[in-house]
XYZ file of C-alpha atoms in Angstrom:
331
model
C 113.033 88.599 55.429
C 115.223 87.791 58.406
C 115.498 84.295 59.821
C 113.189 84.852 62.793
C 110.398 86.256 60.641
C 110.802 83.457 58.111
C 110.468 80.790 60.790
C 107.537 82.680 62.319
C 105.623 82.836 59.043
C 106.212 79.127 58.460
C 104.493 78.111 61.705
C 101.021 76.660 61.744
C 98.134 78.157 63.691
C 97.630 76.225 66.932
C 94.847 78.436 68.336
C 92.180 80.287 66.360
C 89.824 82.651 68.183
C 86.866 83.805 66.106
C 84.343 86.516 67.076
C 84.641 85.716 70.773
C 82.104 87.473 73.003
C 81.528 87.384 76.728
C 78.711 89.569 78.039
C 77.589 89.951 81.644
C 74.067 90.982 82.540
C 72.577 93.339 85.125
C 69.153 92.202 86.310
C 66.662 93.988 88.515
C 63.007 93.982 89.507
C 60.699 91.269 90.719
C 61.054 89.261 87.494
C 64.831 89.831 87.312
C 64.677 91.263 83.823
C 67.938 92.081 82.040
C 68.546 95.831 82.316
C 72.037 96.096 80.821
C 74.789 94.111 79.127
C 78.431 94.432 80.128
C 80.555 93.619 77.099
C 83.734 92.315 78.750
C 84.909 90.722 75.483
C 83.211 92.041 72.366
C 83.804 90.310 69.020
C 87.505 89.507 69.383
C 89.417 87.435 66.804
C 93.093 86.427 66.656
C 95.391 83.470 65.992
C 98.270 82.047 68.015
C 100.961 80.213 66.065
C 102.496 76.954 67.209
C 105.501 77.657 69.431
C 105.071 81.425 69.725
C 104.259 83.741 72.606
C 101.428 86.180 71.982
C 101.421 89.023 74.497
C 98.031 90.492 75.433
C 98.239 93.884 77.134
C 95.895 96.601 78.343
C 94.644 98.403 81.432
C 92.971 96.538 84.276
C 89.368 95.704 83.463
C 89.774 95.687 79.689
C 88.901 91.974 79.368
C 92.319 90.292 79.105
C 91.751 87.698 81.817
C 88.191 87.086 80.610
C 89.550 86.135 77.182
C 91.959 83.616 78.703
C 89.413 81.978 80.979
C 86.756 81.873 78.274
C 89.173 80.185 75.865
C 89.572 77.358 78.393
C 85.845 77.345 79.235
C 86.545 78.168 82.854
C 83.757 80.627 82.133
C 81.290 79.956 79.333
C 81.264 82.278 76.284
C 78.301 84.308 75.085
C 79.202 83.699 71.437
C 82.123 82.897 69.164
C 84.485 79.997 68.561
C 87.898 78.875 69.797
C 89.717 76.212 67.780
C 92.607 74.164 69.152
C 94.285 72.121 66.412
C 91.096 72.492 64.357
C 88.716 71.361 67.136
C 86.115 73.814 68.406
C 86.614 73.850 72.191
C 83.104 75.210 72.790
C 81.354 72.236 71.176
C 83.262 69.500 73.027
C 82.048 67.654 76.108
C 82.912 64.635 78.260
C 86.084 62.767 77.395
C 86.843 64.892 74.328
C 86.812 68.074 76.415
C 88.946 66.462 79.125
C 91.498 65.358 76.518
C 91.815 68.803 74.978
C 92.073 70.446 78.390
C 95.167 68.367 79.091
C 96.790 70.294 76.254
C 95.485 73.714 77.350
C 96.598 74.825 80.819
C 96.693 78.094 82.766
C 99.047 79.776 85.221
C 97.042 82.059 87.512
C 97.994 85.549 88.640
C 97.691 84.742 92.347
C 99.463 81.417 92.984
C 98.463 81.311 96.658
C 94.705 81.359 96.022
C 95.073 78.763 93.258
C 96.740 76.224 95.586
C 94.880 74.174 98.200
C 96.298 75.318 101.585
C 95.510 71.900 103.138
C 97.402 69.923 100.502
C 101.192 69.517 100.132
C 102.337 71.083 96.878
C 103.476 67.707 95.543
C 99.911 66.413 95.858
C 98.578 69.568 94.155
C 100.889 68.981 91.203
C 99.864 65.320 90.942
C 96.152 66.103 91.200
C 95.808 66.763 87.466
C 97.632 63.543 86.695
C 95.203 61.566 88.868
C 92.141 63.231 87.360
C 93.361 62.453 83.845
C 94.491 58.926 84.889
C 98.036 59.419 83.677
C 100.332 56.650 84.923
C 100.350 54.840 88.246
C 101.240 56.379 91.603
C 104.989 55.964 91.144
C 104.924 57.391 87.614
C 102.885 60.358 88.833
C 105.382 60.928 91.638
C 108.304 60.818 89.196
C 106.601 63.353 86.894
C 105.948 65.634 89.870
C 109.565 65.531 91.017
C 110.776 66.139 87.464
C 108.669 69.283 86.955
C 109.635 70.609 90.407
C 113.275 70.363 89.387
C 112.526 71.996 86.039
C 111.239 75.124 87.779
C 114.206 75.316 90.153
C 112.771 73.721 93.313
C 114.085 70.779 95.333
C 112.583 67.326 95.913
C 111.848 67.999 99.594
C 109.634 70.964 98.636
C 106.978 68.454 97.530
C 106.146 67.734 101.197
C 105.636 71.371 102.167
C 102.422 73.402 102.177
C 101.750 76.588 100.149
C 102.113 78.948 103.154
C 105.716 77.790 103.618
C 106.830 79.298 100.307
C 107.569 82.805 99.082
C 105.496 84.394 96.312
C 108.101 83.582 93.683
C 108.327 79.968 94.818
C 104.539 79.605 94.758
C 104.453 80.911 91.194
C 107.054 78.296 90.244
C 104.766 75.669 91.777
C 101.931 77.011 89.636
C 104.125 76.647 86.556
C 105.068 73.100 87.597
C 101.416 72.154 88.032
C 100.557 73.459 84.548
C 103.587 71.686 83.084
C 102.874 68.288 84.672
C 100.270 67.337 82.052
C 102.725 68.124 79.232
C 100.405 70.647 77.540
C 101.031 72.288 74.189
C 99.413 75.604 75.103
C 99.574 77.582 78.365
C 97.746 80.787 79.249
C 99.962 82.869 81.534
C 97.544 85.197 83.332
C 99.765 87.994 84.671
C 102.129 85.425 86.218
C 104.701 87.964 87.430
C 102.647 91.087 88.243
C 102.558 90.323 91.993
C 106.288 89.514 92.244
C 109.342 91.619 92.988
C 111.271 92.801 89.939
C 114.246 90.528 90.696
C 111.924 87.516 90.982
C 110.035 88.508 87.825
C 113.125 88.006 85.663
C 113.720 84.538 87.159
C 110.152 83.413 86.434
C 110.249 84.864 82.895
C 113.518 83.048 82.184
C 111.991 79.787 83.455
C 109.027 80.256 81.094
C 111.327 80.927 78.142
C 113.552 77.925 78.914
C 110.524 75.616 79.249
C 109.095 76.919 75.992
C 112.318 76.090 74.180
C 112.598 72.654 75.794
C 109.000 71.512 75.341
C 107.912 73.548 72.321
C 105.219 75.339 74.322
C 102.869 78.003 73.006
C 101.920 80.884 75.320
C 99.218 83.509 75.591
C 100.969 85.915 77.966
C 98.521 88.319 79.638
C 100.049 91.391 81.289
C 99.741 95.130 81.789
C 103.514 95.732 81.999
C 104.813 96.412 78.495
C 108.447 95.977 79.559
C 107.684 92.379 80.559
C 105.738 91.782 77.350
C 108.596 93.123 75.237
C 110.983 90.686 76.916
C 108.974 87.507 76.336
C 106.576 87.998 73.390
C 106.902 87.315 69.669
C 103.762 89.284 68.812
C 101.743 91.715 70.905
C 97.992 92.428 70.943
C 96.736 95.598 72.654
C 93.259 95.498 74.184
C 90.974 98.331 75.219
C 87.485 98.037 76.698
C 86.705 94.577 75.369
C 88.265 94.925 71.915
C 91.699 94.397 70.376
C 92.799 97.743 68.920
C 96.262 96.778 67.623
C 98.263 93.615 66.911
C 101.747 93.330 65.437
C 105.156 91.758 65.664
C 106.855 92.890 68.864
C 109.528 94.913 67.047
C 106.992 96.619 64.780
C 104.662 97.549 67.622
C 107.384 99.057 69.811
C 109.038 100.810 66.863
C 105.899 102.160 65.187
C 102.706 102.003 67.287
C 99.724 102.931 65.111
C 96.975 103.336 67.696
C 96.957 106.330 70.092
C 96.212 104.037 73.029
C 99.306 101.931 72.264
C 101.358 105.124 71.945
C 100.172 106.236 75.385
C 101.047 102.878 76.948
C 104.524 102.902 75.397
C 105.165 106.461 76.581
C 104.700 105.258 80.169
C 107.618 102.803 79.998
C 110.459 104.241 82.123
C 113.850 104.892 80.543
C 116.830 103.521 82.542
C 119.007 106.550 81.650
C 117.985 109.517 83.889
C 119.691 111.987 81.534
C 117.212 111.184 78.763
C 113.775 112.755 78.784
C 110.701 111.087 77.387
C 107.466 112.797 76.374
C 104.597 111.258 78.299
C 101.139 110.981 76.757
C 98.723 111.543 79.629
C 95.279 110.152 78.903
C 92.404 112.246 80.153
C 89.404 110.858 81.980
C 88.686 107.338 83.154
C 88.051 104.093 81.313
C 84.349 104.065 80.295
C 81.975 101.492 81.735
C 81.617 98.151 79.955
C 77.864 98.518 80.518
C 77.741 101.855 78.728
C 80.568 102.043 76.165
C 80.826 105.223 74.073
C 79.409 105.347 70.566
C 81.877 105.084 67.703
C 85.477 104.360 68.670
C 85.541 103.297 72.311
C 88.779 105.186 72.889
C 87.589 108.558 71.544
C 86.663 110.175 74.924
C 90.323 109.857 75.994
C 92.082 110.170 72.629
C 94.314 113.243 72.067
C 93.736 113.016 68.297
C 89.959 112.565 68.283
C 87.983 113.596 65.173
C 84.243 113.940 64.676
C 84.208 110.683 62.715
C 85.623 108.848 65.753
C 82.569 109.817 67.826
C 79.999 108.252 65.513
C 81.674 105.447 63.524
C 83.541 102.371 64.740
C 86.905 102.212 62.919
C 87.516 98.939 61.048
C 90.126 96.553 62.396
C 92.372 96.089 59.369
C 95.905 95.295 58.247
C 97.630 98.672 57.901
C 101.076 97.219 57.204
C 102.106 93.620 56.593
C 101.285 91.734 59.780
C 100.396 94.977 61.588
C 96.685 95.403 62.397
C 95.025 98.419 63.968
C 91.586 99.891 64.530
C 91.876 103.679 64.177
C 90.562 106.296 61.743
C 93.979 108.012 61.774
C 95.321 105.137 59.674
C 92.735 105.468 56.926
């Protein structure tokens, strides 16, 4: 076992997600009866180790963001449990919930809509400190200036308003705001998807440097596998509300076991134009969350579909050491 894998296996679980479900309802009629359930997150379980980055990838609408927001109780779950350092987040309330939320922060995909346009960014960063009654005014100001510098901005930026910044600068402000409370765990909800490629690398490097300095743990949500490969230790692949594959980054990119993962990897461009890559083109559209297909949810689009796939849900199991997949091809 190499050194990185040895240190990885020695880490403790910081986050445990167990059988997480988030269903949305469609109601109609005079009595507003429930007519359908949309299973945005359907019985998902995984762990995140202390100090690691778990990448969560999949097409738009597969439930990635819903997982992140449900974990923080920004939206309430339908069922399941999320443990942070052994405490079930879903059973906490009042001061206990406020305390644990200080340690669990989020960086939103759209930094502009997550910032108050009428408030200078310095005040936005200090807002969480005031709510959690951390320090006096001067101490809060010093923390704000410190985190601004950490993300590569200047002191005078604290007096400016969100519309005066570029997209990359606003995302740095979002990172600073999450960092101000000194959390242990941060959900990065597609933090670079709206940025130019050159700016993406700067933001990713900031996240990696901060992780090393503060010992942060990340859930990194994205649909760009090139970005995920750069920053993640392990990668989970999600399709239509379920995790279909999870493995160490190197194992997943070297030997993807699920046909959906293989299709996603085939779409990554190769920088050498002289090399040709065989694309796996998926047929059809992503099925509706309100009417998922019977059996394996991927079978209507799978190039290797068998009759068994159409009627039976494949078990999510460990195919190789540390490499989990849900596919009848691996049986």
